[in-house]
Amino acid sequence: MSHDTHAVNGRQPTTEAAETADGRLAELAEVQRHTVELLSRLDRQPSNVRVQAGDITLDITWDAAPAAPTAEGPLAPPTATTETTETGEPAAAADYLTSPGVGTFYHAPEPGAEPFVSVGTVVQPGQQVGIIEAMKLMIPVEADRAGRIAEVLKPNGEPVEFAEPLFALEAEDTGETEET
């Protein structure tokens, strides 16, 4: 790989070398961010990923095709139709925070640390609730809506699939009442 640098009297200026290194690091960070985003959107973990920034190359390969998911398969959220809300209506499948990708799910930022959330924690949209490790990349798992963690469904350090439920979420009572 060649770099576009300009030598002065056969020597690279120190500040230019530092700027070039900083620029490459920024490019690599950007490529990594986009790669993590892409991997988090895949429905299953690939067996091989190759990314090349110059002249853009991206190869993703999978081993054998997975079996089609069934209603009881790992990609289906727990059935909520048998559960009811306080008003007697069936609970919705949207009562779960689900995995944004494929990998290993962790409850805490590092071994021995306090988990991001636990039963009873009130979460807001965008709040980090876990981490998924996929191919040595750490992908934050964030709440997509507000609520209270009712149950932790996925044990720490266990593999997860795309859209697999991680936490049961109940609506947070705001204490406000509607006047009619």
N, C-alpha and C. Protein backbone atom coordinates (compact mmCIF):
# COMPACT_ATOMS: atom_id res chain seq x y z
N MET A 1 0.85 -1.16 0.00
CA MET A 1 0.00 0.00 0.00
C MET A 1 0.90 1.22 0.00
N SER A 2 0.64 2.17 -0.85
CA SER A 2 1.46 3.38 -0.90
C SER A 2 0.75 4.51 -0.20
N HIS A 3 1.55 5.41 0.36
CA HIS A 3 1.00 6.57 1.04
C HIS A 3 1.45 7.81 0.29
N ASP A 4 0.59 8.79 0.19
CA ASP A 4 0.94 10.05 -0.44
C ASP A 4 1.61 10.93 0.60
N THR A 5 2.94 10.98 0.59
CA THR A 5 3.68 11.83 1.51
C THR A 5 4.70 12.60 0.71
N HIS A 6 5.13 13.71 1.24
CA HIS A 6 6.10 14.55 0.56
C HIS A 6 7.35 14.63 1.41
N ALA A 7 8.48 14.24 0.87
CA ALA A 7 9.74 14.29 1.60
C ALA A 7 10.45 15.60 1.31
N VAL A 8 11.13 16.11 2.30
CA VAL A 8 11.93 17.31 2.14
C VAL A 8 13.38 16.90 2.34
N ASN A 9 14.21 17.07 1.31
CA ASN A 9 15.60 16.64 1.35
C ASN A 9 15.73 15.16 1.75
N GLY A 10 14.77 14.35 1.27
CA GLY A 10 14.85 12.92 1.55
C GLY A 10 14.34 12.53 2.93
N ARG A 11 13.87 13.46 3.71
CA ARG A 11 13.39 13.16 5.07
C ARG A 11 11.94 13.61 5.23
N GLN A 12 11.16 12.83 5.95
CA GLN A 12 9.77 13.14 6.22
C GLN A 12 9.69 14.13 7.38
N PRO A 13 9.02 15.26 7.21
CA PRO A 13 8.86 16.18 8.34
C PRO A 13 8.06 15.53 9.46
N THR A 14 8.44 15.75 10.68
CA THR A 14 7.80 15.13 11.84
C THR A 14 6.33 15.49 11.93
N THR A 15 5.97 16.75 11.77
CA THR A 15 4.57 17.15 11.89
C THR A 15 3.73 16.54 10.78
N GLU A 16 4.28 16.45 9.58
CA GLU A 16 3.51 15.84 8.48
C GLU A 16 3.32 14.35 8.73
N ALA A 17 4.34 13.70 9.25
CA ALA A 17 4.22 12.27 9.56
C ALA A 17 3.15 12.06 10.63
N ALA A 18 3.13 12.91 11.62
CA ALA A 18 2.12 12.80 12.67
C ALA A 18 0.73 13.05 12.11
N GLU A 19 0.60 14.06 11.23
CA GLU A 19 -0.70 14.34 10.62
C GLU A 19 -1.16 13.18 9.76
N THR A 20 -0.23 12.57 9.01
CA THR A 20 -0.57 11.42 8.18
C THR A 20 -1.02 10.25 9.05
N ALA A 21 -0.30 9.99 10.14
CA ALA A 21 -0.68 8.90 11.05
C ALA A 21 -2.04 9.19 11.67
N ASP A 22 -2.28 10.43 12.09
CA ASP A 22 -3.57 10.79 12.68
C ASP A 22 -4.69 10.62 11.66
N GLY A 23 -4.42 11.00 10.42
CA GLY A 23 -5.42 10.84 9.36
C GLY A 23 -5.76 9.38 9.10
N ARG A 24 -4.73 8.53 9.09
CA ARG A 24 -4.96 7.08 8.88
C ARG A 24 -5.75 6.49 10.04
N LEU A 25 -5.41 6.92 11.27
CA LEU A 25 -6.15 6.42 12.43
C LEU A 25 -7.61 6.84 12.37
N ALA A 26 -7.85 8.07 11.94
CA ALA A 26 -9.23 8.55 11.80
C ALA A 26 -9.97 7.73 10.72
N GLU A 27 -9.29 7.45 9.60
CA GLU A 27 -9.89 6.63 8.55
C GLU A 27 -10.20 5.24 9.06
N LEU A 28 -9.26 4.63 9.77
CA LEU A 28 -9.48 3.29 10.32
C LEU A 28 -10.62 3.27 11.31
N ALA A 29 -10.71 4.29 12.15
CA ALA A 29 -11.81 4.38 13.11
C ALA A 29 -13.15 4.48 12.38
N GLU A 30 -13.19 5.24 11.31
CA GLU A 30 -14.42 5.39 10.53
C GLU A 30 -14.79 4.07 9.86
N VAL A 31 -13.82 3.38 9.29
CA VAL A 31 -14.07 2.07 8.67
C VAL A 31 -14.56 1.08 9.73
N GLN A 32 -13.94 1.09 10.91
CA GLN A 32 -14.36 0.19 11.99
C GLN A 32 -15.79 0.50 12.41
N ARG A 33 -16.13 1.78 12.54
CA ARG A 33 -17.49 2.18 12.95
C ARG A 33 -18.51 1.66 11.94
N HIS A 34 -18.22 1.84 10.65
CA HIS A 34 -19.15 1.37 9.62
C HIS A 34 -19.22 -0.16 9.59
N THR A 35 -18.11 -0.82 9.83
CA THR A 35 -18.09 -2.29 9.85
C THR A 35 -18.92 -2.81 11.01
N VAL A 36 -18.77 -2.22 12.18
CA VAL A 36 -19.56 -2.62 13.35
C VAL A 36 -21.04 -2.40 13.08
N GLU A 37 -21.38 -1.26 12.48
CA GLU A 37 -22.78 -0.98 12.15
C GLU A 37 -23.33 -2.03 11.19
N LEU A 38 -22.55 -2.36 10.18
CA LEU A 38 -22.99 -3.37 9.20
C LEU A 38 -23.16 -4.73 9.87
N LEU A 39 -22.17 -5.15 10.66
CA LEU A 39 -22.24 -6.45 11.32
C LEU A 39 -23.43 -6.54 12.27
N SER A 40 -23.76 -5.44 12.92
CA SER A 40 -24.89 -5.46 13.86
C SER A 40 -26.22 -5.62 13.14
N ARG A 41 -26.25 -5.35 11.84
CA ARG A 41 -27.50 -5.48 11.08
C ARG A 41 -27.65 -6.84 10.39
N LEU A 42 -26.61 -7.66 10.42
CA LEU A 42 -26.70 -8.97 9.78
C LEU A 42 -27.59 -9.90 10.60
N ASP A 43 -28.29 -10.80 9.93
CA ASP A 43 -29.19 -11.69 10.64
C ASP A 43 -28.48 -12.89 11.27
N ARG A 44 -27.23 -13.11 10.93
CA ARG A 44 -26.44 -14.18 11.57
C ARG A 44 -24.96 -13.86 11.40
N GLN A 45 -24.15 -14.50 12.24
CA GLN A 45 -22.73 -14.22 12.25
C GLN A 45 -22.03 -14.86 11.05
N PRO A 46 -21.27 -14.07 10.30
CA PRO A 46 -20.54 -14.63 9.16
C PRO A 46 -19.33 -15.42 9.64
N SER A 47 -18.83 -16.31 8.77
CA SER A 47 -17.63 -17.07 9.12
C SER A 47 -16.37 -16.29 8.78
N ASN A 48 -16.49 -15.31 7.87
CA ASN A 48 -15.33 -14.52 7.47
C ASN A 48 -15.78 -13.15 6.98
N VAL A 49 -15.03 -12.12 7.39
CA VAL A 49 -15.27 -10.77 6.91
C VAL A 49 -13.93 -10.16 6.50
N ARG A 50 -13.88 -9.57 5.32
CA ARG A 50 -12.68 -8.87 4.87
C ARG A 50 -13.11 -7.48 4.45
N VAL A 51 -12.45 -6.47 5.00
CA VAL A 51 -12.75 -5.08 4.68
C VAL A 51 -11.48 -4.44 4.18
N GLN A 52 -11.57 -3.71 3.10
CA GLN A 52 -10.43 -2.98 2.56
C GLN A 52 -10.92 -1.57 2.25
N ALA A 53 -10.28 -0.56 2.80
CA ALA A 53 -10.75 0.82 2.63
C ALA A 53 -10.37 1.40 1.28
N GLY A 54 -9.12 1.23 0.84
CA GLY A 54 -8.70 1.77 -0.45
C GLY A 54 -9.36 1.03 -1.59
N ASP A 55 -10.04 1.73 -2.48
CA ASP A 55 -10.79 1.17 -3.60
C ASP A 55 -11.92 0.25 -3.13
N ILE A 56 -12.32 0.36 -1.92
CA ILE A 56 -13.47 -0.29 -1.29
C ILE A 56 -13.67 -1.76 -1.69
N THR A 57 -13.41 -2.64 -0.77
CA THR A 57 -13.67 -4.07 -0.92
C THR A 57 -14.33 -4.55 0.36
N LEU A 58 -15.38 -5.29 0.27
CA LEU A 58 -16.02 -5.88 1.44
C LEU A 58 -16.48 -7.27 1.04
N ASP A 59 -15.91 -8.28 1.64
CA ASP A 59 -16.31 -9.66 1.40
C ASP A 59 -16.86 -10.21 2.70
N ILE A 60 -18.07 -10.76 2.67
CA ILE A 60 -18.66 -11.42 3.82
C ILE A 60 -19.05 -12.81 3.37
N THR A 61 -18.59 -13.81 4.10
CA THR A 61 -18.94 -15.19 3.76
C THR A 61 -19.54 -15.89 4.97
N TRP A 62 -20.43 -16.79 4.68
CA TRP A 62 -21.06 -17.60 5.71
C TRP A 62 -20.79 -19.05 5.40
N ASP A 63 -20.80 -19.87 6.45
CA ASP A 63 -20.72 -21.31 6.24
C ASP A 63 -22.06 -21.74 5.66
N ALA A 64 -22.49 -22.94 5.90
CA ALA A 64 -23.74 -23.45 5.35
C ALA A 64 -24.91 -22.56 5.75
N ALA A 65 -25.93 -22.52 4.90
CA ALA A 65 -27.12 -21.72 5.19
C ALA A 65 -27.83 -22.28 6.42
N PRO A 66 -28.35 -21.39 7.27
CA PRO A 66 -29.04 -21.87 8.47
C PRO A 66 -30.41 -22.43 8.11
N ALA A 67 -30.93 -23.25 9.00
CA ALA A 67 -32.28 -23.75 8.82
C ALA A 67 -33.25 -22.59 8.97
N ALA A 68 -34.36 -22.66 8.25
CA ALA A 68 -35.34 -21.58 8.35
C ALA A 68 -35.90 -21.54 9.77
N PRO A 69 -36.01 -20.34 10.36
CA PRO A 69 -36.52 -20.26 11.72
C PRO A 69 -37.99 -20.68 11.77
N THR A 70 -38.34 -21.32 12.87
CA THR A 70 -39.73 -21.72 13.08
C THR A 70 -40.31 -20.80 14.14
N ALA A 71 -41.59 -20.96 14.41
CA ALA A 71 -42.23 -20.12 15.43
C ALA A 71 -41.54 -20.30 16.79
N GLU A 72 -40.99 -21.49 17.04
CA GLU A 72 -40.30 -21.73 18.30
C GLU A 72 -38.79 -21.59 18.15
N GLY A 73 -38.32 -21.18 16.97
CA GLY A 73 -36.88 -21.07 16.71
C GLY A 73 -36.24 -19.94 17.48
N PRO A 74 -34.90 -19.88 17.44
CA PRO A 74 -34.19 -18.89 18.23
C PRO A 74 -34.42 -17.45 17.78
N LEU A 75 -34.91 -17.23 16.55
CA LEU A 75 -35.12 -15.86 16.10
C LEU A 75 -36.49 -15.32 16.47
N ALA A 76 -37.40 -16.21 16.90
CA ALA A 76 -38.74 -15.76 17.23
C ALA A 76 -38.78 -15.25 18.67
N PRO A 77 -39.39 -14.09 18.90
CA PRO A 77 -39.48 -13.60 20.27
C PRO A 77 -40.43 -14.48 21.08
N PRO A 78 -40.30 -14.48 22.41
CA PRO A 78 -41.23 -15.26 23.21
C PRO A 78 -42.66 -14.86 22.88
N THR A 79 -43.55 -15.82 22.88
CA THR A 79 -44.94 -15.55 22.57
C THR A 79 -45.56 -14.78 23.71
N ALA A 80 -46.17 -13.66 23.40
CA ALA A 80 -46.77 -12.83 24.43
C ALA A 80 -48.28 -12.90 24.42
N THR A 81 -48.86 -13.70 23.53
CA THR A 81 -50.31 -13.71 23.41
C THR A 81 -50.98 -14.36 24.61
N THR A 82 -50.30 -15.20 25.38
CA THR A 82 -50.91 -15.82 26.54
C THR A 82 -50.83 -14.91 27.76
N GLU A 83 -49.95 -13.92 27.72
CA GLU A 83 -49.85 -12.97 28.81
C GLU A 83 -50.84 -11.84 28.57
N THR A 84 -51.30 -11.22 29.65
CA THR A 84 -52.22 -10.11 29.50
C THR A 84 -51.72 -8.91 30.28
N THR A 85 -52.17 -7.75 29.85
CA THR A 85 -51.84 -6.52 30.56
C THR A 85 -52.83 -6.33 31.69
N GLU A 86 -52.69 -5.27 32.48
CA GLU A 86 -53.60 -5.00 33.58
C GLU A 86 -55.03 -4.81 33.10
N THR A 87 -55.21 -4.38 31.86
CA THR A 87 -56.56 -4.17 31.32
C THR A 87 -57.14 -5.44 30.73
N GLY A 88 -56.39 -6.55 30.78
CA GLY A 88 -56.88 -7.81 30.25
C GLY A 88 -56.58 -8.03 28.79
N GLU A 89 -55.93 -7.05 28.14
CA GLU A 89 -55.59 -7.19 26.73
C GLU A 89 -54.32 -8.01 26.58
N PRO A 90 -54.16 -8.70 25.44
CA PRO A 90 -52.92 -9.47 25.25
C PRO A 90 -51.71 -8.54 25.24
N ALA A 91 -50.64 -9.01 25.87
CA ALA A 91 -49.39 -8.23 25.85
C ALA A 91 -48.79 -8.31 24.45
N ALA A 92 -48.14 -7.25 24.03
CA ALA A 92 -47.58 -7.19 22.68
C ALA A 92 -46.16 -7.74 22.66
N ALA A 93 -45.74 -8.25 21.49
CA ALA A 93 -44.37 -8.72 21.33
C ALA A 93 -43.39 -7.57 21.45
N ALA A 94 -43.87 -6.33 21.32
CA ALA A 94 -43.02 -5.16 21.44
C ALA A 94 -42.58 -4.92 22.88
N ASP A 95 -42.97 -5.80 23.80
CA ASP A 95 -42.60 -5.66 25.20
C ASP A 95 -41.21 -6.21 25.48
N TYR A 96 -40.39 -6.37 24.44
CA TYR A 96 -39.05 -6.93 24.61
C TYR A 96 -38.00 -6.01 23.99
N LEU A 97 -36.86 -5.89 24.67
CA LEU A 97 -35.69 -5.28 24.05
C LEU A 97 -34.94 -6.42 23.39
N THR A 98 -34.65 -6.30 22.11
CA THR A 98 -34.08 -7.41 21.36
C THR A 98 -32.66 -7.11 20.90
N SER A 99 -31.98 -8.16 20.50
CA SER A 99 -30.60 -8.06 20.05
C SER A 99 -30.52 -7.36 18.70
N PRO A 100 -29.62 -6.38 18.57
CA PRO A 100 -29.47 -5.71 17.27
C PRO A 100 -28.55 -6.47 16.32
N GLY A 101 -28.00 -7.59 16.76
CA GLY A 101 -27.09 -8.34 15.91
C GLY A 101 -26.81 -9.72 16.47
N VAL A 102 -25.80 -10.35 15.91
CA VAL A 102 -25.41 -11.71 16.26
C VAL A 102 -24.07 -11.65 16.99
N GLY A 103 -23.93 -12.41 18.05
CA GLY A 103 -22.66 -12.45 18.77
C GLY A 103 -22.86 -12.99 20.17
N THR A 104 -21.99 -12.57 21.09
CA THR A 104 -22.06 -12.97 22.49
C THR A 104 -22.55 -11.77 23.29
N PHE A 105 -23.60 -11.99 24.09
CA PHE A 105 -24.21 -10.90 24.84
C PHE A 105 -23.60 -10.78 26.23
N TYR A 106 -23.26 -9.55 26.61
CA TYR A 106 -22.71 -9.28 27.94
C TYR A 106 -23.56 -8.22 28.63
N HIS A 107 -23.79 -8.43 29.93
CA HIS A 107 -24.59 -7.53 30.74
C HIS A 107 -23.81 -6.31 31.22
N ALA A 108 -22.47 -6.41 31.30
CA ALA A 108 -21.64 -5.37 31.90
C ALA A 108 -20.53 -4.95 30.94
N PRO A 109 -19.93 -3.77 31.17
CA PRO A 109 -18.88 -3.30 30.26
C PRO A 109 -17.59 -4.11 30.34
N GLU A 110 -17.38 -4.82 31.46
CA GLU A 110 -16.19 -5.67 31.61
C GLU A 110 -16.47 -6.69 32.69
N PRO A 111 -15.72 -7.79 32.71
CA PRO A 111 -15.94 -8.81 33.74
C PRO A 111 -15.81 -8.22 35.15
N GLY A 112 -16.75 -8.56 36.02
CA GLY A 112 -16.72 -8.09 37.40
C GLY A 112 -17.38 -6.75 37.61
N ALA A 113 -17.71 -6.04 36.54
CA ALA A 113 -18.36 -4.72 36.66
C ALA A 113 -19.86 -4.90 36.89
N GLU A 114 -20.48 -3.86 37.41
CA GLU A 114 -21.94 -3.87 37.58
C GLU A 114 -22.61 -3.93 36.21
N PRO A 115 -23.73 -4.66 36.11
CA PRO A 115 -24.43 -4.71 34.82
C PRO A 115 -24.99 -3.34 34.46
N PHE A 116 -25.17 -3.11 33.16
CA PHE A 116 -25.75 -1.86 32.69
C PHE A 116 -27.14 -1.66 33.29
N VAL A 117 -27.95 -2.73 33.30
CA VAL A 117 -29.31 -2.68 33.85
C VAL A 117 -29.60 -3.98 34.57
N SER A 118 -30.60 -3.93 35.44
CA SER A 118 -31.08 -5.13 36.12
C SER A 118 -32.59 -5.00 36.28
N VAL A 119 -33.23 -6.03 36.83
CA VAL A 119 -34.68 -5.99 37.01
C VAL A 119 -35.03 -4.77 37.86
N GLY A 120 -35.99 -4.00 37.36
CA GLY A 120 -36.42 -2.79 38.06
C GLY A 120 -35.81 -1.52 37.52
N THR A 121 -34.74 -1.62 36.73
CA THR A 121 -34.11 -0.43 36.16
C THR A 121 -35.04 0.22 35.14
N VAL A 122 -35.22 1.52 35.25
CA VAL A 122 -36.00 2.28 34.27
C VAL A 122 -35.03 2.74 33.19
N VAL A 123 -35.35 2.40 31.94
CA VAL A 123 -34.48 2.76 30.82
C VAL A 123 -35.16 3.78 29.92
N GLN A 124 -34.34 4.55 29.24
CA GLN A 124 -34.80 5.56 28.29
C GLN A 124 -34.30 5.18 26.90
N PRO A 125 -34.95 5.63 25.83
CA PRO A 125 -34.45 5.35 24.49
C PRO A 125 -33.01 5.82 24.34
N GLY A 126 -32.18 4.96 23.77
CA GLY A 126 -30.77 5.28 23.56
C GLY A 126 -29.87 4.90 24.72
N GLN A 127 -30.44 4.48 25.84
CA GLN A 127 -29.63 4.09 27.00
C GLN A 127 -29.02 2.72 26.76
N GLN A 128 -27.73 2.58 27.04
CA GLN A 128 -27.06 1.30 26.83
C GLN A 128 -27.52 0.29 27.88
N VAL A 129 -27.90 -0.91 27.41
CA VAL A 129 -28.39 -1.97 28.30
C VAL A 129 -27.49 -3.21 28.25
N GLY A 130 -26.54 -3.25 27.34
CA GLY A 130 -25.65 -4.40 27.21
C GLY A 130 -24.65 -4.19 26.08
N ILE A 131 -23.88 -5.25 25.82
CA ILE A 131 -22.88 -5.24 24.75
C ILE A 131 -22.97 -6.58 24.02
N ILE A 132 -22.81 -6.53 22.71
CA ILE A 132 -22.67 -7.77 21.93
C ILE A 132 -21.27 -7.76 21.33
N GLU A 133 -20.54 -8.85 21.58
CA GLU A 133 -19.23 -9.02 20.98
C GLU A 133 -19.41 -9.85 19.72
N ALA A 134 -18.99 -9.28 18.60
CA ALA A 134 -19.07 -9.98 17.32
C ALA A 134 -17.74 -9.82 16.61
N MET A 135 -17.03 -10.90 16.46
CA MET A 135 -15.76 -10.91 15.76
C MET A 135 -14.78 -9.89 16.36
N LYS A 136 -14.68 -9.91 17.68
CA LYS A 136 -13.77 -9.05 18.46
C LYS A 136 -14.18 -7.58 18.45
N LEU A 137 -15.36 -7.27 17.94
CA LEU A 137 -15.88 -5.92 17.97
C LEU A 137 -16.96 -5.84 19.04
N MET A 138 -16.96 -4.78 19.83
CA MET A 138 -17.95 -4.59 20.88
C MET A 138 -19.04 -3.64 20.37
N ILE A 139 -20.25 -4.16 20.28
CA ILE A 139 -21.38 -3.40 19.74
C ILE A 139 -22.32 -3.05 20.89
N PRO A 140 -22.52 -1.77 21.17
CA PRO A 140 -23.44 -1.41 22.26
C PRO A 140 -24.87 -1.81 21.93
N VAL A 141 -25.58 -2.30 22.94
CA VAL A 141 -27.00 -2.61 22.82
C VAL A 141 -27.73 -1.50 23.56
N GLU A 142 -28.63 -0.81 22.87
CA GLU A 142 -29.33 0.32 23.45
C GLU A 142 -30.84 0.07 23.44
N ALA A 143 -31.51 0.62 24.46
CA ALA A 143 -32.97 0.53 24.53
C ALA A 143 -33.55 1.34 23.37
N ASP A 144 -34.57 0.80 22.72
CA ASP A 144 -35.20 1.53 21.63
C ASP A 144 -36.44 2.28 22.09
N ARG A 145 -36.81 2.10 23.36
CA ARG A 145 -37.95 2.80 23.94
C ARG A 145 -37.83 2.81 25.46
N ALA A 146 -38.63 3.63 26.09
CA ALA A 146 -38.59 3.74 27.55
C ALA A 146 -39.39 2.62 28.19
N GLY A 147 -39.04 2.29 29.41
CA GLY A 147 -39.77 1.29 30.18
C GLY A 147 -38.95 0.83 31.36
N ARG A 148 -39.48 -0.15 32.07
CA ARG A 148 -38.82 -0.73 33.23
C ARG A 148 -38.44 -2.18 32.90
N ILE A 149 -37.21 -2.57 33.21
CA ILE A 149 -36.77 -3.94 32.97
C ILE A 149 -37.56 -4.86 33.91
N ALA A 150 -38.38 -5.74 33.32
CA ALA A 150 -39.20 -6.66 34.10
C ALA A 150 -38.50 -8.00 34.30
N GLU A 151 -37.66 -8.38 33.32
CA GLU A 151 -36.98 -9.67 33.41
C GLU A 151 -35.76 -9.67 32.48
N VAL A 152 -34.68 -10.27 32.96
CA VAL A 152 -33.49 -10.47 32.14
C VAL A 152 -33.66 -11.83 31.50
N LEU A 153 -33.78 -11.86 30.17
CA LEU A 153 -34.09 -13.11 29.46
C LEU A 153 -32.86 -13.85 28.98
N LYS A 154 -31.76 -13.16 28.77
CA LYS A 154 -30.55 -13.79 28.21
C LYS A 154 -29.44 -13.74 29.24
N PRO A 155 -28.88 -14.90 29.60
CA PRO A 155 -27.77 -14.92 30.57
C PRO A 155 -26.51 -14.24 30.03
N ASN A 156 -25.70 -13.75 30.92
CA ASN A 156 -24.44 -13.11 30.56
C ASN A 156 -23.51 -14.10 29.87
N GLY A 157 -22.86 -13.65 28.80
CA GLY A 157 -21.87 -14.47 28.11
C GLY A 157 -22.45 -15.51 27.17
N GLU A 158 -23.73 -15.44 26.90
CA GLU A 158 -24.39 -16.41 26.02
C GLU A 158 -24.49 -15.87 24.59
N PRO A 159 -24.45 -16.77 23.59
CA PRO A 159 -24.63 -16.33 22.21
C PRO A 159 -26.05 -15.85 21.97
N VAL A 160 -26.18 -14.84 21.10
CA VAL A 160 -27.50 -14.32 20.73
C VAL A 160 -27.59 -14.22 19.22
N GLU A 161 -28.81 -14.25 18.75
CA GLU A 161 -29.12 -14.10 17.33
C GLU A 161 -29.77 -12.75 17.11
N PHE A 162 -29.82 -12.31 15.88
CA PHE A 162 -30.48 -11.08 15.51
C PHE A 162 -31.94 -11.12 15.95
N ALA A 163 -32.42 -10.07 16.60
CA ALA A 163 -33.81 -9.89 17.04
C ALA A 163 -34.21 -10.82 18.19
N GLU A 164 -33.26 -11.51 18.79
CA GLU A 164 -33.57 -12.37 19.93
C GLU A 164 -33.86 -11.51 21.16
N PRO A 165 -34.93 -11.79 21.89
CA PRO A 165 -35.25 -11.00 23.08
C PRO A 165 -34.17 -11.11 24.15
N LEU A 166 -33.78 -9.96 24.70
CA LEU A 166 -32.76 -9.91 25.75
C LEU A 166 -33.38 -9.57 27.11
N PHE A 167 -34.35 -8.65 27.08
CA PHE A 167 -35.00 -8.19 28.31
C PHE A 167 -36.50 -8.06 28.07
N ALA A 168 -37.30 -8.44 29.08
CA ALA A 168 -38.72 -8.14 29.05
C ALA A 168 -38.86 -6.72 29.59
N LEU A 169 -39.68 -5.92 28.93
CA LEU A 169 -39.83 -4.51 29.27
C LEU A 169 -41.29 -4.21 29.55
N GLU A 170 -41.54 -3.54 30.65
CA GLU A 170 -42.91 -3.11 30.92
C GLU A 170 -42.96 -1.59 30.84
N ALA A 171 -44.10 -1.08 30.41
CA ALA A 171 -44.26 0.36 30.28
C ALA A 171 -44.09 1.00 31.64
N GLU A 172 -43.41 2.11 31.67
CA GLU A 172 -43.18 2.84 32.91
C GLU A 172 -44.37 3.75 33.16
N ASP A 173 -44.99 3.61 34.33
CA ASP A 173 -46.12 4.46 34.70
C ASP A 173 -45.60 5.86 34.98
N THR A 174 -46.08 6.84 34.22
CA THR A 174 -45.60 8.20 34.39
C THR A 174 -46.30 8.92 35.53
N GLY A 175 -47.34 8.32 36.07
CA GLY A 175 -48.06 8.96 37.17
C GLY A 175 -49.06 9.98 36.69
N GLU A 176 -49.12 10.24 35.40
CA GLU A 176 -50.05 11.21 34.85
C GLU A 176 -51.37 10.51 34.54
N THR A 177 -52.45 11.18 34.74
CA THR A 177 -53.74 10.61 34.40
C THR A 177 -54.40 11.50 33.38
N GLU A 178 -55.18 10.89 32.53
CA GLU A 178 -55.90 11.65 31.51
C GLU A 178 -57.20 12.13 32.09
N GLU A 179 -57.53 13.37 31.83
CA GLU A 179 -58.82 13.91 32.27
C GLU A 179 -59.76 13.87 31.09
N THR A 180 -60.98 13.42 31.35
CA THR A 180 -61.95 13.37 30.26
C THR A 180 -63.09 14.30 30.49
